[in-house]
PDB file of C-alpha atoms in Angstrom:
ATOM      1  CA  UNK A   1     -22.976  80.058  18.147  1.00 58.00           C
ATOM      2  CA  UNK A   2     -20.502  82.641  19.529  1.00 67.00           C
ATOM      3  CA  UNK A   3     -18.878  80.093  21.819  1.00 69.00           C
ATOM      4  CA  UNK A   4     -18.263  77.682  19.015  1.00 69.00           C
ATOM      5  CA  UNK A   5     -16.739  80.318  16.696  1.00 71.00           C
ATOM      6  CA  UNK A   6     -14.460  81.635  19.531  1.00 68.00           C
ATOM      7  CA  UNK A   7     -13.461  78.045  20.420  1.00 70.00           C
ATOM      8  CA  UNK A   8     -12.560  77.364  16.851  1.00 69.00           C
ATOM      9  CA  UNK A   9     -10.409  80.383  16.624  1.00 73.00           C
ATOM     10  CA  UNK A  10      -8.548  79.475  19.866  1.00 72.00           C
ATOM     11  CA  UNK A  11      -7.996  75.798  18.780  1.00 71.00           C
ATOM     12  CA  UNK A  12      -4.394  74.653  18.404  1.00 72.00           C
ATOM     13  CA  UNK A  13      -4.531  72.271  15.508  1.00 65.00           C
ATOM     14  CA  UNK A  14      -0.949  71.102  16.263  1.00 65.00           C
ATOM     15  CA  UNK A  15      -2.162  69.402  19.406  1.00 70.00           C
ATOM     16  CA  UNK A  16      -4.416  67.076  17.378  1.00 73.00           C
ATOM     17  CA  UNK A  17      -3.572  63.456  17.434  1.00 77.00           C
ATOM     18  CA  UNK A  18      -4.238  61.098  14.469  1.00 85.00           C
ATOM     19  CA  UNK A  19      -4.549  57.543  15.819  1.00 91.00           C
ATOM     20  CA  UNK A  20      -5.690  54.586  13.720  1.00 92.00           C
ATOM     21  CA  UNK A  21      -7.003  51.464  15.451  1.00 94.00           C
ATOM     22  CA  UNK A  22      -6.435  48.560  13.175  1.00 94.00           C
ATOM     23  CA  UNK A  23      -7.597  44.884  13.366  1.00 94.00           C
ATOM     24  CA  UNK A  24      -5.607  43.430  10.435  1.00 92.00           C
ATOM     25  CA  UNK A  25      -1.986  43.490   9.263  1.00 92.00           C
ATOM     26  CA  UNK A  26      -2.038  43.444   5.471  1.00 91.00           C
ATOM     27  CA  UNK A  27      -3.843  45.374   2.756  1.00 90.00           C
ATOM     28  CA  UNK A  28      -4.020  48.979   1.860  1.00 89.00           C
ATOM     29  CA  UNK A  29      -5.452  50.143   5.065  1.00 89.00           C
ATOM     30  CA  UNK A  30      -3.715  47.592   7.344  1.00 92.00           C
ATOM     31  CA  UNK A  31      -1.166  48.050  10.075  1.00 91.00           C
ATOM     32  CA  UNK A  32       1.731  47.229   7.736  1.00 91.00           C
ATOM     33  CA  UNK A  33       0.726  50.050   5.331  1.00 90.00           C
ATOM     34  CA  UNK A  34       0.236  52.555   8.189  1.00 90.00           C
ATOM     35  CA  UNK A  35       3.666  51.776   9.661  1.00 87.00           C
ATOM     36  CA  UNK A  36       5.411  52.193   6.273  1.00 84.00           C
ATOM     37  CA  UNK A  37       3.952  55.810   5.863  1.00 81.00           C
ATOM     38  CA  UNK A  38       6.436  58.671   6.285  1.00 71.00           C
ATOM     39  CA  UNK A  39       4.367  60.340   9.014  1.00 77.00           C
ATOM     40  CA  UNK A  40       4.421  57.165  11.149  1.00 82.00           C
ATOM     41  CA  UNK A  41       5.260  58.049  14.850  1.00 83.00           C
ATOM     42  CA  UNK A  42       4.535  55.175  17.101  1.00 87.00           C
ATOM     43  CA  UNK A  43       2.450  52.040  17.569  1.00 91.00           C
ATOM     44  CA  UNK A  44       0.857  50.186  20.513  1.00 93.00           C
ATOM     45  CA  UNK A  45      -0.129  46.522  20.298  1.00 93.00           C
ATOM     46  CA  UNK A  46      -3.145  45.831  22.515  1.00 94.00           C
ATOM     47  CA  UNK A  47      -3.804  42.232  21.416  1.00 93.00           C
ATOM     48  CA  UNK A  48      -3.055  39.984  18.472  1.00 91.00           C
ATOM     49  CA  UNK A  49      -5.940  41.506  16.618  1.00 92.00           C
ATOM     50  CA  UNK A  50      -5.809  45.165  17.734  1.00 94.00           C
ATOM     51  CA  UNK A  51      -2.978  47.727  16.975  1.00 94.00           C
ATOM     52  CA  UNK A  52      -3.004  51.499  17.518  1.00 94.00           C
ATOM     53  CA  UNK A  53      -0.862  53.420  15.010  1.00 92.00           C
ATOM     54  CA  UNK A  54      -0.096  57.172  15.751  1.00 89.00           C
ATOM     55  CA  UNK A  55       0.557  59.368  12.678  1.00 84.00           C
ATOM     56  CA  UNK A  56       1.995  62.923  12.958  1.00 78.00           C
ATOM     57  CA  UNK A  57       1.697  65.355  10.209  1.00 72.00           C
ATOM     58  CA  UNK A  58       4.208  68.169   9.682  1.00 77.00           C
ATOM     59  CA  UNK A  59       6.030  67.426  12.963  1.00 80.00           C
ATOM     60  CA  UNK A  60       9.327  67.930  11.076  1.00 84.00           C
ATOM     61  CA  UNK A  61       8.223  71.405  10.033  1.00 86.00           C
ATOM     62  CA  UNK A  62       6.956  72.548  13.419  1.00 84.00           C
ATOM     63  CA  UNK A  63       9.597  71.001  15.618  1.00 86.00           C
ATOM     64  CA  UNK A  64      12.765  71.313  13.464  1.00 90.00           C
ATOM     65  CA  UNK A  65      12.528  73.634  10.563  1.00 92.00           C
ATOM     66  CA  UNK A  66      10.475  76.461  12.128  1.00 91.00           C
ATOM     67  CA  UNK A  67      12.680  76.800  15.238  1.00 93.00           C
ATOM     68  CA  UNK A  68      15.875  76.538  13.255  1.00 93.00           C
ATOM     69  CA  UNK A  69      15.146  79.059  10.440  1.00 94.00           C
ATOM     70  CA  UNK A  70      12.299  81.098  11.840  1.00 92.00           C
ATOM     71  CA  UNK A  71      11.061  83.547   9.224  1.00 93.00           C
ATOM     72  CA  UNK A  72      13.912  82.467   6.713  1.00 95.00           C
ATOM     73  CA  UNK A  73      11.991  79.243   5.834  1.00 93.00           C
ATOM     74  CA  UNK A  74       8.763  78.844   3.866  1.00 93.00           C
ATOM     75  CA  UNK A  75       6.843  75.756   2.807  1.00 91.00           C
ATOM     76  CA  UNK A  76       6.392  76.192  -0.908  1.00 92.00           C
ATOM     77  CA  UNK A  77       4.538  72.917  -1.544  1.00 91.00           C
ATOM     78  CA  UNK A  78       3.265  70.011   0.623  1.00 87.00           C
ATOM     79  CA  UNK A  79       1.780  66.746  -0.264  1.00 84.00           C
ATOM     80  CA  UNK A  80       1.023  63.577   1.761  1.00 74.00           C
ATOM     81  CA  UNK A  81       4.694  62.618   2.094  1.00 76.00           C
ATOM     82  CA  UNK A  82       6.713  65.582   0.873  1.00 84.00           C
ATOM     83  CA  UNK A  83       7.671  69.156   1.575  1.00 89.00           C
ATOM     84  CA  UNK A  84       9.400  71.655  -0.722  1.00 92.00           C
ATOM     85  CA  UNK A  85      11.001  74.483   1.174  1.00 93.00           C
ATOM     86  CA  UNK A  86      12.320  77.937   0.311  1.00 94.00           C
ATOM     87  CA  UNK A  87      15.262  78.439   2.785  1.00 94.00           C
ATOM     88  CA  UNK A  88      17.462  81.490   3.248  1.00 94.00           C
ATOM     89  CA  UNK A  89      20.640  80.578   5.058  1.00 93.00           C
ATOM     90  CA  UNK A  90      24.455  80.375   4.616  1.00 92.00           C
ATOM     91  CA  UNK A  91      24.635  76.634   4.170  1.00 92.00           C
ATOM     92  CA  UNK A  92      21.688  74.399   4.481  1.00 93.00           C
ATOM     93  CA  UNK A  93      23.889  71.305   4.041  1.00 94.00           C
ATOM     94  CA  UNK A  94      25.962  72.235   6.970  1.00 95.00           C
ATOM     95  CA  UNK A  95      22.679  72.106   9.056  1.00 94.00           C
ATOM     96  CA  UNK A  96      21.811  68.709   7.582  1.00 94.00           C
ATOM     97  CA  UNK A  97      25.345  67.430   8.494  1.00 95.00           C
ATOM     98  CA  UNK A  98      24.898  68.739  12.106  1.00 95.00           C
ATOM     99  CA  UNK A  99      21.461  67.153  12.408  1.00 94.00           C
ATOM    100  CA  UNK A 100      21.963  63.959  10.267  1.00 96.00           C
ATOM    101  CA  UNK A 101      19.778  61.987  12.736  1.00 94.00           C
ATOM    102  CA  UNK A 102      16.679  63.749  11.200  1.00 92.00           C
ATOM    103  CA  UNK A 103      17.505  62.857   7.513  1.00 94.00           C
ATOM    104  CA  UNK A 104      18.027  59.819   5.253  1.00 94.00           C
ATOM    105  CA  UNK A 105      21.208  60.797   3.444  1.00 95.00           C
ATOM    106  CA  UNK A 106      21.944  57.355   2.161  1.00 95.00           C
ATOM    107  CA  UNK A 107      21.563  58.204  -1.553  1.00 95.00           C
ATOM    108  CA  UNK A 108      24.008  61.193  -1.515  1.00 95.00           C
ATOM    109  CA  UNK A 109      27.091  60.647  -3.620  1.00 94.00           C
ATOM    110  CA  UNK A 110      29.864  58.967  -1.556  1.00 94.00           C
ATOM    111  CA  UNK A 111      32.263  61.901  -2.228  1.00 93.00           C
ATOM    112  CA  UNK A 112      29.633  64.562  -1.815  1.00 93.00           C
ATOM    113  CA  UNK A 113      31.064  68.122  -1.546  1.00 91.00           C
ATOM    114  CA  UNK A 114      29.325  68.742   1.806  1.00 93.00           C
ATOM    115  CA  UNK A 115      30.901  65.813   3.715  1.00 94.00           C
ATOM    116  CA  UNK A 116      27.486  64.509   4.690  1.00 95.00           C
ATOM    117  CA  UNK A 117      27.683  60.901   5.967  1.00 95.00           C
ATOM    118  CA  UNK A 118      25.561  58.291   4.101  1.00 96.00           C
ATOM    119  CA  UNK A 119      23.274  57.126   6.945  1.00 96.00           C
ATOM    120  CA  UNK A 120      19.652  56.278   7.970  1.00 94.00           C
ATOM    121  CA  UNK A 121      18.694  54.302   4.749  1.00 94.00           C
ATOM    122  CA  UNK A 122      14.834  54.055   4.438  1.00 87.00           C
ATOM    123  CA  UNK A 123      14.065  54.746   8.094  1.00 86.00           C
ATOM    124  CA  UNK A 124      10.428  55.793   8.380  1.00 77.00           C
ATOM    125  CA  UNK A 125       9.753  59.279   9.543  1.00 77.00           C
ATOM    126  CA  UNK A 126      13.111  60.789   8.393  1.00 86.00           C
ATOM    127  CA  UNK A 127      13.264  63.442   5.718  1.00 90.00           C
ATOM    128  CA  UNK A 128      15.133  62.932   2.411  1.00 92.00           C
ATOM    129  CA  UNK A 129      16.662  65.375   0.111  1.00 92.00           C
ATOM    130  CA  UNK A 130      15.393  64.063  -3.230  1.00 91.00           C
ATOM    131  CA  UNK A 131      17.999  66.013  -5.123  1.00 92.00           C
ATOM    132  CA  UNK A 132      20.908  64.564  -3.084  1.00 92.00           C
ATOM    133  CA  UNK A 133      22.726  67.824  -2.627  1.00 91.00           C
ATOM    134  CA  UNK A 134      22.059  69.298  -6.047  1.00 92.00           C
ATOM    135  CA  UNK A 135      20.414  72.740  -5.801  1.00 92.00           C
ATOM    136  CA  UNK A 136      16.812  73.379  -6.913  1.00 94.00           C
ATOM    137  CA  UNK A 137      16.885  76.665  -8.789  1.00 94.00           C
ATOM    138  CA  UNK A 138      13.255  77.049  -9.691  1.00 95.00           C
ATOM    139  CA  UNK A 139       9.779  75.819  -8.531  1.00 95.00           C
ATOM    140  CA  UNK A 140       6.281  76.542  -9.622  1.00 94.00           C
ATOM    141  CA  UNK A 141       3.420  74.925  -7.677  1.00 92.00           C
ATOM    142  CA  UNK A 142       0.021  75.758  -9.003  1.00 92.00           C
ATOM    143  CA  UNK A 143      -2.051  73.375  -6.866  1.00 89.00           C
ATOM    144  CA  UNK A 144      -1.935  69.936  -5.229  1.00 88.00           C
ATOM    145  CA  UNK A 145      -0.180  67.426  -7.465  1.00 91.00           C
ATOM    146  CA  UNK A 146       0.543  70.062 -10.067  1.00 93.00           C
ATOM    147  CA  UNK A 147       4.099  71.477 -10.124  1.00 93.00           C
ATOM    148  CA  UNK A 148       7.214  72.023 -12.089  1.00 94.00           C
ATOM    149  CA  UNK A 149      10.815  72.257 -10.754  1.00 94.00           C
ATOM    150  CA  UNK A 150      14.267  72.842 -12.154  1.00 95.00           C
ATOM    151  CA  UNK A 151      17.359  71.367 -10.639  1.00 95.00           C
ATOM    152  CA  UNK A 152      20.936  72.234 -11.670  1.00 93.00           C
ATOM    153  CA  UNK A 153      22.281  69.789 -14.220  1.00 90.00           C
ATOM    154  CA  UNK A 154      19.043  67.684 -14.484  1.00 92.00           C
ATOM    155  CA  UNK A 155      16.156  67.701 -16.882  1.00 92.00           C
ATOM    156  CA  UNK A 156      13.079  69.740 -15.659  1.00 92.00           C
ATOM    157  CA  UNK A 157      10.488  67.834 -13.746  1.00 92.00           C
ATOM    158  CA  UNK A 158       6.784  68.513 -14.536  1.00 93.00           C
ATOM    159  CA  UNK A 159       3.971  66.746 -12.695  1.00 92.00           C
ATOM    160  CA  UNK A 160       0.230  66.979 -13.382  1.00 92.00           C
ATOM    161  CA  UNK A 161      -1.976  64.356 -11.764  1.00 92.00           C
ATOM    162  CA  UNK A 162      -4.372  62.785 -14.099  1.00 92.00           C
ATOM    163  CA  UNK A 163      -2.530  63.838 -17.276  1.00 91.00           C
ATOM    164  CA  UNK A 164      -0.411  61.388 -19.219  1.00 92.00           C
ATOM    165  CA  UNK A 165       3.319  62.060 -18.976  1.00 88.00           C
ATOM    166  CA  UNK A 166       3.742  62.377 -22.747  1.00 90.00           C
ATOM    167  CA  UNK A 167       0.979  65.142 -22.873  1.00 91.00           C
ATOM    168  CA  UNK A 168       2.637  66.975 -20.048  1.00 90.00           C
ATOM    169  CA  UNK A 169       6.048  66.793 -21.803  1.00 88.00           C
ATOM    170  CA  UNK A 170       4.701  68.111 -25.069  1.00 89.00           C
ATOM    171  CA  UNK A 171       2.324  70.934 -23.765  1.00 89.00           C
ATOM    172  CA  UNK A 172       3.788  72.263 -20.598  1.00 84.00           C
ATOM    173  CA  UNK A 173       6.818  74.575 -21.025  1.00 78.00           C
TER     174      UNK A 173
END
């Protein structure tokens, strides 16, 4: 028992690999759906009826955000395909502009104040600023799929999985 406990404490979970072996293309769990996921990394085709798809979770965080911002960056919320960060820095948009190859910036305004080019439209695996350069000023995340956020100049966003949107709008302040 002691060896198992010690082994688990020494385990590096970042080194885990998530590979799906798929025998069909279509459907919810087919190769097409896996390749469309935001954490898609690579694929290998063995035959007409066998494809391996490698998925990587939080690679963006561990290989880009953590080294760049160190202790000035915290993940506030994570879901299957999204991350919400608290970042302390001079100008996060300057960093996005310098490393635009890691981001889908195609929906920023053409004349955005940061001079970020509009590139990488809908390329799998790239991160996207859902606010398109508008600052998120407040965030409350209570649990998975239950959060509220405030963005300058926009209506507050409130999400609660399993509760109808009209109930959320009326009851959550």
